[in-house]
PDB file of C-alpha atoms and ligand atoms in Angstrom:
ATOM      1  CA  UNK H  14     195.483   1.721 -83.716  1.00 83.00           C
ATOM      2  CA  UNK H  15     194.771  -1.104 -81.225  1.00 90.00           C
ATOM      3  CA  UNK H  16     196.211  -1.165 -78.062  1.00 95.00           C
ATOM      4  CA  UNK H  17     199.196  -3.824 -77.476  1.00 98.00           C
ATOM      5  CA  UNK H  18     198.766  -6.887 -75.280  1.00 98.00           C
ATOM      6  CA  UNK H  19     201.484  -8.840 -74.257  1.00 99.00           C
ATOM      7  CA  UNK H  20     200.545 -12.150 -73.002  1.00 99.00           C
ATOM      8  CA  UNK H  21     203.542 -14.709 -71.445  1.00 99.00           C
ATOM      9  CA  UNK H  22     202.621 -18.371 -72.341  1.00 98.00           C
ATOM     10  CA  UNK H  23     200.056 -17.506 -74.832  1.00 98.00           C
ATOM     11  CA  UNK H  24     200.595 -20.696 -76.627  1.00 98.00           C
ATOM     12  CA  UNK H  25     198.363 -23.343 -74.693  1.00 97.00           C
ATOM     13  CA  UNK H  26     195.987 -22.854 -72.187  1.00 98.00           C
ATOM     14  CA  UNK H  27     195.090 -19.855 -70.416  1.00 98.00           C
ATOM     15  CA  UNK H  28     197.249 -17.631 -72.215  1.00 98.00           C
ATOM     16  CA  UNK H  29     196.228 -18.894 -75.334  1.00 98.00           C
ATOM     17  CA  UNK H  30     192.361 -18.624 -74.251  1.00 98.00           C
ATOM     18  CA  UNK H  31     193.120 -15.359 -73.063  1.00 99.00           C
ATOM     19  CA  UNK H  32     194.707 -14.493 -76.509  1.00 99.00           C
ATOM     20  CA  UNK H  33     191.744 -15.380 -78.148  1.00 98.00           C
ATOM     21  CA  UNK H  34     189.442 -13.306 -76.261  1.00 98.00           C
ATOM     22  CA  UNK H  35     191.569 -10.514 -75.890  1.00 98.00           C
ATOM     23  CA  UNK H  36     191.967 -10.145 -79.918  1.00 98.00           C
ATOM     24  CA  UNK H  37     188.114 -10.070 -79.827  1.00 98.00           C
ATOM     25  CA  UNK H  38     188.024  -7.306 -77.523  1.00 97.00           C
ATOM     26  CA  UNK H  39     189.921  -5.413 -79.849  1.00 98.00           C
ATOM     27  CA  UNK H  40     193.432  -5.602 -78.578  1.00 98.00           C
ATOM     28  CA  UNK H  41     196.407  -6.087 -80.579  1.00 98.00           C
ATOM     29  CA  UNK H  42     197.732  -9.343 -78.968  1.00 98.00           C
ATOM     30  CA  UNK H  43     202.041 -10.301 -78.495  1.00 99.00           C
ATOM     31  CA  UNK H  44     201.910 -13.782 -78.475  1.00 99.00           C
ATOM     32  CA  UNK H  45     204.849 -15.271 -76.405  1.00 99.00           C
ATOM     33  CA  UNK H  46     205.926 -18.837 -75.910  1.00 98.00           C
ATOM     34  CA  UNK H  47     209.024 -20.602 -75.491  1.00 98.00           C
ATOM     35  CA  UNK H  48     209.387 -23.736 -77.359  1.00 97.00           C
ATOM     36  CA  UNK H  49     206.092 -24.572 -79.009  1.00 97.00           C
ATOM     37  CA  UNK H  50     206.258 -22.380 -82.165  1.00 98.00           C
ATOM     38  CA  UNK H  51     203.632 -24.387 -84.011  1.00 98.00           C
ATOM     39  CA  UNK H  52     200.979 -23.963 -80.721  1.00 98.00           C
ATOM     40  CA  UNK H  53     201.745 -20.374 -80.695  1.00 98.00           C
ATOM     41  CA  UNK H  54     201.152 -19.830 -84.510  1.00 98.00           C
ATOM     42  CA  UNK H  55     198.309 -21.485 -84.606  1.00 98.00           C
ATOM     43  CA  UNK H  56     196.552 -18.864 -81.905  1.00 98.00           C
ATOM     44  CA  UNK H  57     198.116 -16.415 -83.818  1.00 98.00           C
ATOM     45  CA  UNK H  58     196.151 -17.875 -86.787  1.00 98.00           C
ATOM     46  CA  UNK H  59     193.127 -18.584 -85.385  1.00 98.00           C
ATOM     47  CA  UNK H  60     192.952 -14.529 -83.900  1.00 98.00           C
ATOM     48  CA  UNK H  61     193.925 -13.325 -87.508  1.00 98.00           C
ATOM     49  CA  UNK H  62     191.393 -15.693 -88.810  1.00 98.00           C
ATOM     50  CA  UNK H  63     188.445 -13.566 -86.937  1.00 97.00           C
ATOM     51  CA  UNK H  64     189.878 -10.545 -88.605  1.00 98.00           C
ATOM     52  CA  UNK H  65     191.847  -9.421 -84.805  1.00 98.00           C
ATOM     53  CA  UNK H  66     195.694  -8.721 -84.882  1.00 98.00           C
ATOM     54  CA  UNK H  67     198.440 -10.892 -83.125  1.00 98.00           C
ATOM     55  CA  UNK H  68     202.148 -11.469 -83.670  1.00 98.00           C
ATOM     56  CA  UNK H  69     204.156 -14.733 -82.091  1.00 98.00           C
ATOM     57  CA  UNK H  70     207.145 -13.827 -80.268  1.00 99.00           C
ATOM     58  CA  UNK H  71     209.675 -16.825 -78.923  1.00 98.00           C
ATOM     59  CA  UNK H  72     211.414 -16.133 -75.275  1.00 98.00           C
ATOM     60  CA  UNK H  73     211.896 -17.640 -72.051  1.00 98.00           C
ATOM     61  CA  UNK H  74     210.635 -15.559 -69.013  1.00 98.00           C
ATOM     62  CA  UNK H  75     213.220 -17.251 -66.883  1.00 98.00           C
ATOM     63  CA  UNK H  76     215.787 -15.391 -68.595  1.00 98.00           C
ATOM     64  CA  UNK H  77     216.311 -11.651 -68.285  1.00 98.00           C
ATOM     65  CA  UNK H  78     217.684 -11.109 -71.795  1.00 98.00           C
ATOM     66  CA  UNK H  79     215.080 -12.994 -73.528  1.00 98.00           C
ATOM     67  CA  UNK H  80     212.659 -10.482 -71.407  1.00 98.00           C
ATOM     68  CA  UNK H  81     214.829  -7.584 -72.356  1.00 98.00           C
ATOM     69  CA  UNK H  82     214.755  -9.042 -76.434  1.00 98.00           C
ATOM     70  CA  UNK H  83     210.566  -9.272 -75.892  1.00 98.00           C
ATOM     71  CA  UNK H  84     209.632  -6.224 -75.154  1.00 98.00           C
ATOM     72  CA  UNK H  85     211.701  -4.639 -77.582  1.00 98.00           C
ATOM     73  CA  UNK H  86     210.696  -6.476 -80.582  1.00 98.00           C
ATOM     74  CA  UNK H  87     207.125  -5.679 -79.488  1.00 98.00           C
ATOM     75  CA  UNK H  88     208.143  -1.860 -79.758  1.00 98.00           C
ATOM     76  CA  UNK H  89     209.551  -2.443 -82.714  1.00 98.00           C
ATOM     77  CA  UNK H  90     206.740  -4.946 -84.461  1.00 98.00           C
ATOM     78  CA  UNK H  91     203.485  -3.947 -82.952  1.00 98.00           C
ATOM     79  CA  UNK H  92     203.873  -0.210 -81.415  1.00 95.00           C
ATOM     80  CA  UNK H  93     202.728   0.798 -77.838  1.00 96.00           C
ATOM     81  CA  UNK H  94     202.635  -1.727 -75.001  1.00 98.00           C
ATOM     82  CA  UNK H  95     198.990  -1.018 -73.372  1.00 98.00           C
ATOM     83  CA  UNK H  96     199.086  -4.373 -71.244  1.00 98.00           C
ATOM     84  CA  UNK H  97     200.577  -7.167 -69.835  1.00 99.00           C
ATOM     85  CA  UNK H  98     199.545 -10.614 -68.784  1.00 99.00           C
ATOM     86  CA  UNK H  99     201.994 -12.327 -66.702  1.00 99.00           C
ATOM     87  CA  UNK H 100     200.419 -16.297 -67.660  1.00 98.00           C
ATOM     88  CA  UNK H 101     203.656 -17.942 -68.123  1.00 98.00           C
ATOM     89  CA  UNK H 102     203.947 -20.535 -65.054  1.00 98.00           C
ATOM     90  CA  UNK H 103     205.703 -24.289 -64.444  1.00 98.00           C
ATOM     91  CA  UNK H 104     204.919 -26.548 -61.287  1.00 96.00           C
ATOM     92  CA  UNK H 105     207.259 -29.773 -61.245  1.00 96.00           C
ATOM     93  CA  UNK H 106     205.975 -33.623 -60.118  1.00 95.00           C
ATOM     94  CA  UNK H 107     204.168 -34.076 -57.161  1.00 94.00           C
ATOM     95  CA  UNK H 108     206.868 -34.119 -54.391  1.00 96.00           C
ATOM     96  CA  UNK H 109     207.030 -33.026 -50.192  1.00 97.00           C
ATOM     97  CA  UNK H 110     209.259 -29.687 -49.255  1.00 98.00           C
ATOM     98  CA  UNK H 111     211.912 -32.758 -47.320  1.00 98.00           C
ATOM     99  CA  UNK H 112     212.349 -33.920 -50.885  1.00 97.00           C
ATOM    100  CA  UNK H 113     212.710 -31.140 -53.194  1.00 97.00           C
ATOM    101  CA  UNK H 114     215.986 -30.159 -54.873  1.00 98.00           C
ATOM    102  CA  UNK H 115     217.580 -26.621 -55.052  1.00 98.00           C
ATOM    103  CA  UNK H 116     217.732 -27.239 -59.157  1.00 98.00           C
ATOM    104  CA  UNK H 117     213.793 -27.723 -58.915  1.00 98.00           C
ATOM    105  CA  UNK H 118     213.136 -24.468 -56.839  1.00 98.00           C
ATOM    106  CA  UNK H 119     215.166 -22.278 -58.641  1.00 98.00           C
ATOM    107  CA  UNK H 120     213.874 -23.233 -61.868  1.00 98.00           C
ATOM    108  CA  UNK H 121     210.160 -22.486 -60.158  1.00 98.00           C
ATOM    109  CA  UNK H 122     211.290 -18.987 -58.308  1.00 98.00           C
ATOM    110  CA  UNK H 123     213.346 -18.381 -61.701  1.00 98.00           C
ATOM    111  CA  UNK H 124     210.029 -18.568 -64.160  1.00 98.00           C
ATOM    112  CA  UNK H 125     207.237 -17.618 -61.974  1.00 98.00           C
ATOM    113  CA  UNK H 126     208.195 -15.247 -59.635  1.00 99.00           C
ATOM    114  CA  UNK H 127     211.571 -13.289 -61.420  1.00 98.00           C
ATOM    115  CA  UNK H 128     209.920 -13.738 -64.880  1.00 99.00           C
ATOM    116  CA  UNK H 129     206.470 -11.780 -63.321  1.00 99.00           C
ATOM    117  CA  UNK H 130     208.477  -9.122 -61.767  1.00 99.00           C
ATOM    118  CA  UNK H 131     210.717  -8.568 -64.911  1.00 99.00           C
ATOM    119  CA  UNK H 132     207.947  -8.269 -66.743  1.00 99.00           C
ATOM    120  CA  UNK H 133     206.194  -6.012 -64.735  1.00 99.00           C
ATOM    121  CA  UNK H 134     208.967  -3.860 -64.575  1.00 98.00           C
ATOM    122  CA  UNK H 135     209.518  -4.081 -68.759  1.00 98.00           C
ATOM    123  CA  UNK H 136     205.666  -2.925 -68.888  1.00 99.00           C
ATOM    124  CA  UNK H 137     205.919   0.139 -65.970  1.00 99.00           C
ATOM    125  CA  UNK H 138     208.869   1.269 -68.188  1.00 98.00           C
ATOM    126  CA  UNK H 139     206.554   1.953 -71.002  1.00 98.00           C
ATOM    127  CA  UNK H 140     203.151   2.307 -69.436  1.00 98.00           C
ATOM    128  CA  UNK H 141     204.091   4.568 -66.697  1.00 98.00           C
ATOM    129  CA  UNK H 142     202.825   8.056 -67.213  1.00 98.00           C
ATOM    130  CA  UNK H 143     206.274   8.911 -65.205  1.00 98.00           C
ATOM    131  CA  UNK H 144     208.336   8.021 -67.704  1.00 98.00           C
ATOM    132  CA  UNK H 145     206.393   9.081 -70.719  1.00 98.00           C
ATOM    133  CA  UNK H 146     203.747   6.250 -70.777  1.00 98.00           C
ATOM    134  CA  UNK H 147     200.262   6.567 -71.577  1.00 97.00           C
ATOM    135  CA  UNK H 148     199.087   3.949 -68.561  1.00 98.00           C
ATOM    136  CA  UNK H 149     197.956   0.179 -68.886  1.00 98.00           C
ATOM    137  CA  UNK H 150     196.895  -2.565 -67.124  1.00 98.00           C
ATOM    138  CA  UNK H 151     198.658  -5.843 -65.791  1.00 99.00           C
ATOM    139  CA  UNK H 152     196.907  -8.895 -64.688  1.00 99.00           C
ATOM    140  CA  UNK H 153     198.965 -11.727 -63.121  1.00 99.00           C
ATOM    141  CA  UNK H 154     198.113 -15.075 -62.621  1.00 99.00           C
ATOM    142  CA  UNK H 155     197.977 -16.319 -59.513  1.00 98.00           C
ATOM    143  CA  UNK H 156     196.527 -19.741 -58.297  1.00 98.00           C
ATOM    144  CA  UNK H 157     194.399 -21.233 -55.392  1.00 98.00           C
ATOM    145  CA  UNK H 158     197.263 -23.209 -54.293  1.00 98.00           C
ATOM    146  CA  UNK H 159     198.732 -19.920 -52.552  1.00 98.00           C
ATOM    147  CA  UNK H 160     196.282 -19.630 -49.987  1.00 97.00           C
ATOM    148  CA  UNK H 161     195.902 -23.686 -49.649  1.00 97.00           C
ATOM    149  CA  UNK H 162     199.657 -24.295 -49.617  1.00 98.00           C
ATOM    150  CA  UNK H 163     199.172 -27.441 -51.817  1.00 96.00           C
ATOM    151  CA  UNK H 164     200.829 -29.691 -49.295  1.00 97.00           C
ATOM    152  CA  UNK H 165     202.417 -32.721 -50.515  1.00 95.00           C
ATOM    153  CA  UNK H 166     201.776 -32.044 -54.017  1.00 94.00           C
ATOM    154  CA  UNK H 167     204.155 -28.551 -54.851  1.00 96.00           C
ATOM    155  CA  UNK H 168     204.064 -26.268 -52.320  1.00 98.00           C
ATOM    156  CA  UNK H 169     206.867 -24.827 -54.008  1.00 98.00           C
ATOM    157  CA  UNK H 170     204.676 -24.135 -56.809  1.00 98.00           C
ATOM    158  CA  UNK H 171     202.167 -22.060 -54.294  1.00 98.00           C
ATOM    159  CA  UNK H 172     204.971 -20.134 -52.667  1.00 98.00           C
ATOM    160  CA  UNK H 173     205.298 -18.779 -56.171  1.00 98.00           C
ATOM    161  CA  UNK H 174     202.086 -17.530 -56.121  1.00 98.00           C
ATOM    162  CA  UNK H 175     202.022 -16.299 -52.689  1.00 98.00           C
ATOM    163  CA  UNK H 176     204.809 -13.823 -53.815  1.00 98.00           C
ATOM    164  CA  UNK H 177     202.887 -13.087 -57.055  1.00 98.00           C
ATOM    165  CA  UNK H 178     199.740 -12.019 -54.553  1.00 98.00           C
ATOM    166  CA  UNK H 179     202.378  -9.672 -52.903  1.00 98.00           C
ATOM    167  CA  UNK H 180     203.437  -8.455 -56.081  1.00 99.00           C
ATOM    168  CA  UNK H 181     199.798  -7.609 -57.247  1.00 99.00           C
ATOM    169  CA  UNK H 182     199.289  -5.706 -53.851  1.00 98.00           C
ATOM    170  CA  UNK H 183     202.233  -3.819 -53.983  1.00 98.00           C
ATOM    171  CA  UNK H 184     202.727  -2.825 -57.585  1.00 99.00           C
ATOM    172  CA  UNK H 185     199.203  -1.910 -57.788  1.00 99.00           C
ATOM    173  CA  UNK H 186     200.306   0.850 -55.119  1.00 98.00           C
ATOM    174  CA  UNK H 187     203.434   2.060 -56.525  1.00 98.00           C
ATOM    175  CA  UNK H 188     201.590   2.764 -59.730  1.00 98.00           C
ATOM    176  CA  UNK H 189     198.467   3.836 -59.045  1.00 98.00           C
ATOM    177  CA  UNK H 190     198.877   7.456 -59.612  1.00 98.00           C
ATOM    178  CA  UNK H 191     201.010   6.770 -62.955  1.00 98.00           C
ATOM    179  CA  UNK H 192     197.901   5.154 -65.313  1.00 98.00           C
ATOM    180  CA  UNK H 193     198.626   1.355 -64.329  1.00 98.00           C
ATOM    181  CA  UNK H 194     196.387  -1.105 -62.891  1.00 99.00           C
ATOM    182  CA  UNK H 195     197.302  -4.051 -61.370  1.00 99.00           C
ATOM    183  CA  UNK H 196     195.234  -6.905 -60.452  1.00 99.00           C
ATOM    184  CA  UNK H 197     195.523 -10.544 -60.590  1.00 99.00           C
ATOM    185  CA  UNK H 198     193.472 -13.849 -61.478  1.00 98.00           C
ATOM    186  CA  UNK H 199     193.738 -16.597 -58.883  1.00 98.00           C
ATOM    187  CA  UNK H 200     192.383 -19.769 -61.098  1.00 98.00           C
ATOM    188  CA  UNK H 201     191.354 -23.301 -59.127  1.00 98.00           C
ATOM    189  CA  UNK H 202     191.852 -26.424 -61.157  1.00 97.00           C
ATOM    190  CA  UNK H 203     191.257 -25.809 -64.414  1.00 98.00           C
ATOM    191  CA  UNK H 204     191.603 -28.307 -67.682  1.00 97.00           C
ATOM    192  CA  UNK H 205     194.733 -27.604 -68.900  1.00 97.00           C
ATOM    193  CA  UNK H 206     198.433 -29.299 -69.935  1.00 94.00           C
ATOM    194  CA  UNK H 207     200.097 -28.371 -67.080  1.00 94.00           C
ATOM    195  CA  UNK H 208     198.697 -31.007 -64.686  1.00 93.00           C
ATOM    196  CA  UNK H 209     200.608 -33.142 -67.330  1.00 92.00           C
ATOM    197  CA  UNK H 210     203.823 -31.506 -66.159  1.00 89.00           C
ATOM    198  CA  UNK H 211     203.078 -32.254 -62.707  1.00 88.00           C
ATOM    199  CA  UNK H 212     202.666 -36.010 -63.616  1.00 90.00           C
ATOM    200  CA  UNK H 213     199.095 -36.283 -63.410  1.00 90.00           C
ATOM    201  CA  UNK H 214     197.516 -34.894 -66.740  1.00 93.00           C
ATOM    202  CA  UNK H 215     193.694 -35.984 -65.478  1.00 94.00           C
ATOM    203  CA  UNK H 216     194.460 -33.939 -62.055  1.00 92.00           C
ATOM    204  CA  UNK H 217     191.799 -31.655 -62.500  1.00 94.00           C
ATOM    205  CA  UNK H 218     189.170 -33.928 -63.180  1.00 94.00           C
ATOM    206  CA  UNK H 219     190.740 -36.363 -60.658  1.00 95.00           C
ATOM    207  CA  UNK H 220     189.668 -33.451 -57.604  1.00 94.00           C
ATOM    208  CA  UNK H 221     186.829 -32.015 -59.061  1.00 96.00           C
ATOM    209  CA  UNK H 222     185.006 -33.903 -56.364  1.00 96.00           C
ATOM    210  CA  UNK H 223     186.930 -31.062 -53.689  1.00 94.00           C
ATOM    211  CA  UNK H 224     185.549 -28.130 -55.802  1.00 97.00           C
ATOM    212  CA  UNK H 225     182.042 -26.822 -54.064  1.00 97.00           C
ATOM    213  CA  UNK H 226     180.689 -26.649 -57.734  1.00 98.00           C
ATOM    214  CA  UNK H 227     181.999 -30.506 -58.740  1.00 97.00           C
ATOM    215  CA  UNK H 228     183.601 -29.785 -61.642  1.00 98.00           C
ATOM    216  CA  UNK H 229     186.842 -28.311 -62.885  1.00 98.00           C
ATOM    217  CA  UNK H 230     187.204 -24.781 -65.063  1.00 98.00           C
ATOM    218  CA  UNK H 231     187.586 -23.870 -68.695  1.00 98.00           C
ATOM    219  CA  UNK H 232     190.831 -21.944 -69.780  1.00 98.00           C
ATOM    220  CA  UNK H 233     187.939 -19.762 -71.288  1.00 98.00           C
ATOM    221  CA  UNK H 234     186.398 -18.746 -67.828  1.00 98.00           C
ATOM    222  CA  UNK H 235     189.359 -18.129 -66.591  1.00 98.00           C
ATOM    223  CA  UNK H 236     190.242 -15.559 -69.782  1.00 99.00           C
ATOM    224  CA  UNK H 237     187.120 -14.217 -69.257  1.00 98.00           C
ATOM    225  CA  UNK H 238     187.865 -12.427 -65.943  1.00 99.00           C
ATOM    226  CA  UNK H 239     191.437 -11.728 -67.124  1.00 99.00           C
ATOM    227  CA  UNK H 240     189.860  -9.963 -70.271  1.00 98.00           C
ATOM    228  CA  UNK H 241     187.376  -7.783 -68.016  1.00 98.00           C
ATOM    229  CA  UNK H 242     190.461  -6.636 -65.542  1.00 98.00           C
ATOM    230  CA  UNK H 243     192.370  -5.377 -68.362  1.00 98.00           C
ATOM    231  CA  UNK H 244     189.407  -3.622 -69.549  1.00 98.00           C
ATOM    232  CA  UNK H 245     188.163  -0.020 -69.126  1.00 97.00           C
ATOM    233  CA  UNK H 246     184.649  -1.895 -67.312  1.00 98.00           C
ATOM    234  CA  UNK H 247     187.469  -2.111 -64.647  1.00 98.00           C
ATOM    235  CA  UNK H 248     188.727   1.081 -64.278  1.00 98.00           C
ATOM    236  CA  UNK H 249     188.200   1.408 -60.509  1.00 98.00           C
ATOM    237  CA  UNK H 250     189.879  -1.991 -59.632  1.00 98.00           C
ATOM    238  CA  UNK H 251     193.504  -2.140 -58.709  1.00 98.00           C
ATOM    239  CA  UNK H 252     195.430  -4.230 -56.079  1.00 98.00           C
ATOM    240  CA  UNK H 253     192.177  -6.782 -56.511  1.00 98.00           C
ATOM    241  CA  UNK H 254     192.653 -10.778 -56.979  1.00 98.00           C
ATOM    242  CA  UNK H 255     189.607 -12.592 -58.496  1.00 98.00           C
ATOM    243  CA  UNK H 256     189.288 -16.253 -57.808  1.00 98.00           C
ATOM    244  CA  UNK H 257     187.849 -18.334 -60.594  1.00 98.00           C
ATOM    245  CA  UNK H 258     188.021 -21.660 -58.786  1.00 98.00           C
ATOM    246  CA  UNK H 259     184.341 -22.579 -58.703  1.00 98.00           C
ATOM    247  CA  UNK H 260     184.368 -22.269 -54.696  1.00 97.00           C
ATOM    248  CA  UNK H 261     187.646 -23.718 -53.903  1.00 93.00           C
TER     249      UNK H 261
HETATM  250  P1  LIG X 316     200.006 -24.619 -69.559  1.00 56.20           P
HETATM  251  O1  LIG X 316     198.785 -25.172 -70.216  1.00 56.20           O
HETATM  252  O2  LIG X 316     201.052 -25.544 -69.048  1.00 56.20           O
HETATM  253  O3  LIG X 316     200.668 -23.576 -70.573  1.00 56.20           O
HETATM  254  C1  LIG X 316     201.826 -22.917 -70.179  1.00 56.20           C
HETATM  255  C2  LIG X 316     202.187 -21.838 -71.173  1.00 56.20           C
HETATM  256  O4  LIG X 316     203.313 -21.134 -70.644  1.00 56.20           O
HETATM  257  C3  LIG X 316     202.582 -22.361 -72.531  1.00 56.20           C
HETATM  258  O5  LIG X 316     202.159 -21.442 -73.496  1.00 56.20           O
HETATM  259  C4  LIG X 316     204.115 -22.404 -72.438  1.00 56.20           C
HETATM  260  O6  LIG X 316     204.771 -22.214 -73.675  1.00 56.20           O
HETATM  261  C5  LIG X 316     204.366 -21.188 -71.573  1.00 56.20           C
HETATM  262  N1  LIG X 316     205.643 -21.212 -70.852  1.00 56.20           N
HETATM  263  C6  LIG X 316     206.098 -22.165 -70.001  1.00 56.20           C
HETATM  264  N2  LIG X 316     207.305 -21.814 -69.542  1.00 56.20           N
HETATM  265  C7  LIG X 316     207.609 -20.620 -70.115  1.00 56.20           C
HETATM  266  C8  LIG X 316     208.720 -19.758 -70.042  1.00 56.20           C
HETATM  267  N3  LIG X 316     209.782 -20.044 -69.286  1.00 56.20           N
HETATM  268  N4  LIG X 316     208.710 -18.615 -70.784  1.00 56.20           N
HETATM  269  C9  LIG X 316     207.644 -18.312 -71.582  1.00 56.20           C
HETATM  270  N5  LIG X 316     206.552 -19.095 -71.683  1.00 56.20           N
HETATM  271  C10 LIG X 316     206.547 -20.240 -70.956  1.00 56.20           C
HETATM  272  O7  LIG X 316     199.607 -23.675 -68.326  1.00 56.20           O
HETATM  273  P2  LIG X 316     198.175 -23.118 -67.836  1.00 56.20           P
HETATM  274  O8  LIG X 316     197.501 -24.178 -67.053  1.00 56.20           O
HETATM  275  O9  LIG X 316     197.477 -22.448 -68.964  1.00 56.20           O
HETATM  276  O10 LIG X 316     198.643 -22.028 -66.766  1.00 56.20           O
HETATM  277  C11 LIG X 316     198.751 -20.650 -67.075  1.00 56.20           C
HETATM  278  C12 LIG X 316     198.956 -19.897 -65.770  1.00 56.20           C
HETATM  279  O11 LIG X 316     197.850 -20.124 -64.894  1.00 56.20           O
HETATM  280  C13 LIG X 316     200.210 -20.331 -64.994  1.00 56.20           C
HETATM  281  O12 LIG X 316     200.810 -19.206 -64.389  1.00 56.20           O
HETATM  282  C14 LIG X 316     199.659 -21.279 -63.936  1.00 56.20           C
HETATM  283  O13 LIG X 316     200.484 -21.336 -62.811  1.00 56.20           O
HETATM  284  C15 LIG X 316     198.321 -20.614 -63.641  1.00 56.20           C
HETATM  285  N6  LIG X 316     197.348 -21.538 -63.050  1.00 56.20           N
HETATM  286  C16 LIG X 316     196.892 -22.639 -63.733  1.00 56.20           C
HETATM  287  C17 LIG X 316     195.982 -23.491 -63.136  1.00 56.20           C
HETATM  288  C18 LIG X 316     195.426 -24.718 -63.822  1.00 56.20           C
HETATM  289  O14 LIG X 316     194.731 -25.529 -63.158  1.00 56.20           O
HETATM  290  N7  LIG X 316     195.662 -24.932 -65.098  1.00 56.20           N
HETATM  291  C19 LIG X 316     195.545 -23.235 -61.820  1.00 56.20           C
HETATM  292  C20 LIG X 316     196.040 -22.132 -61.153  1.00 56.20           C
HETATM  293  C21 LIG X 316     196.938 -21.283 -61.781  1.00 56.20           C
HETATM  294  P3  LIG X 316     205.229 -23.462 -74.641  1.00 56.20           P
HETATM  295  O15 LIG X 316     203.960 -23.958 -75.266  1.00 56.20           O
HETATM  296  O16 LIG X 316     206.147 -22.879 -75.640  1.00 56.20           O
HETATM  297  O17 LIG X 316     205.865 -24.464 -73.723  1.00 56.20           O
END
């Protein structure tokens, strides 16, 4: 049987690239989204379409009991959870730290940093060889903006990733004798929808000018190094954070 994948935000972008390439690999890939059903089934379809195995699941990381309701329809629908990829992140509009709301930074803290950890902890509970498990891997996305603080634009947004770098560190050490890695991705502006949510959908091409190699990334090269992290190639690497960001 083929090991289970659980990617968060598999729908569009990253996740969905990741999807994609993950199925190929041979993984058995849990789809997840929260409101675009017809983006997530058509991954879903395009995976089953290369003769790879993947199953759309609808919840909102944000929310504990949606978490709680993932991973158990997973155990129920698609068998052993071998991995997780926490992909599911939100930035809001461009704004300063003097004008952001409370509303706006729990909703950021709520989905990217909560969501990761409950996640992580959903996927230790079954991975863990101390309770049972037969080990994994997690990979967590990270982002450039937490070590350049994206001033002016969200650095409310890079916070969150700051704390997902801590979590990659530490988790990676509580685990490492119980079968899990843990490593993260740390992608630079790549061509996806969410500079759209951030009000600026041409963003990355906008600063590909600030990238040392001119040009922004593919949601494919970033899946790419998420793929080999999960991957038994890795097996030494744990604690690790690869930046895909073309020199940025
Ligand atoms: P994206 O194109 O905006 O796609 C976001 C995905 O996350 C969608 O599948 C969306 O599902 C899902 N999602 C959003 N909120 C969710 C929630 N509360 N619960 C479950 N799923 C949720 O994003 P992306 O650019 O691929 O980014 C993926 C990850 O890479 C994020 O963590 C992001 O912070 C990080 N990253 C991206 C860049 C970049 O330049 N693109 C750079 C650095 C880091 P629906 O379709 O259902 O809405």
């Amino acid at each position: 049987m083929s090991p289970v994948l659980l990617i968060t935000g598999a729908s569009r972008g990253i996740g969905a690239a990741t999807a994609v390439l993950a199925a190929k690999q041979g993984w058995a890939v849990a789809v997840n989204y929260t409101r675009d059903a017809q983006a997530a089934a058509h991954v879903v379809q395009e995976i089953r379409a290369k003769g790879g195995q993947a199953q759309a699941f609808q919840a909102d990381v944000g929310i504990e009991a949606d978490i709680e309701r993932l991973f158990q329809s997973i155990d129920k629908d698609m068998g052993v959870l071998g991995g997780l990829v926490n992909n599911a992140g939100v930035l809001d509009v461009t704004a300063r730290v003097d004008t952001t709301s409370w509303e706006r930074l729990e909703r950021i803290m709520r989905i990217n940093v909560l969501g990761s950890f409950a996640c992580a902890k959903q996927a230790v509970l079954r991975m863990s060889t101390a309770h049972g498990g037969k080990g994994g891997s997690i990979v967590n996305l990270s982002s450039v903006a937490a070590t350049l603080g994206a001033p002016g634009q969200y650095v409310d947004y890079a916070a969150s990733k700051g704390a997902i770098d801590t979590l990659t560190v530490g988790l990676a050490k509580e685990v490492a004798t119980e079968g899990i890695r843990v490593n993260a991705v740390r992608p630079g502006l790549i061509l996806t929808d969410i500079h759209a949510s951030g009000g600026i959908p041409d963003r990355a091409n906008q600063l590909a000018h600030q990238v040392p190699m001119q040009r922004p990334g593919t949601a494919t090269e970033v899946a790419e190094a998420i793929v080999w992290l999960l991957s038994d190639a890795a097996s030494y690497v744990t604690g690790t954070t690869i930046d895909v960001g073309g020199g940025r």
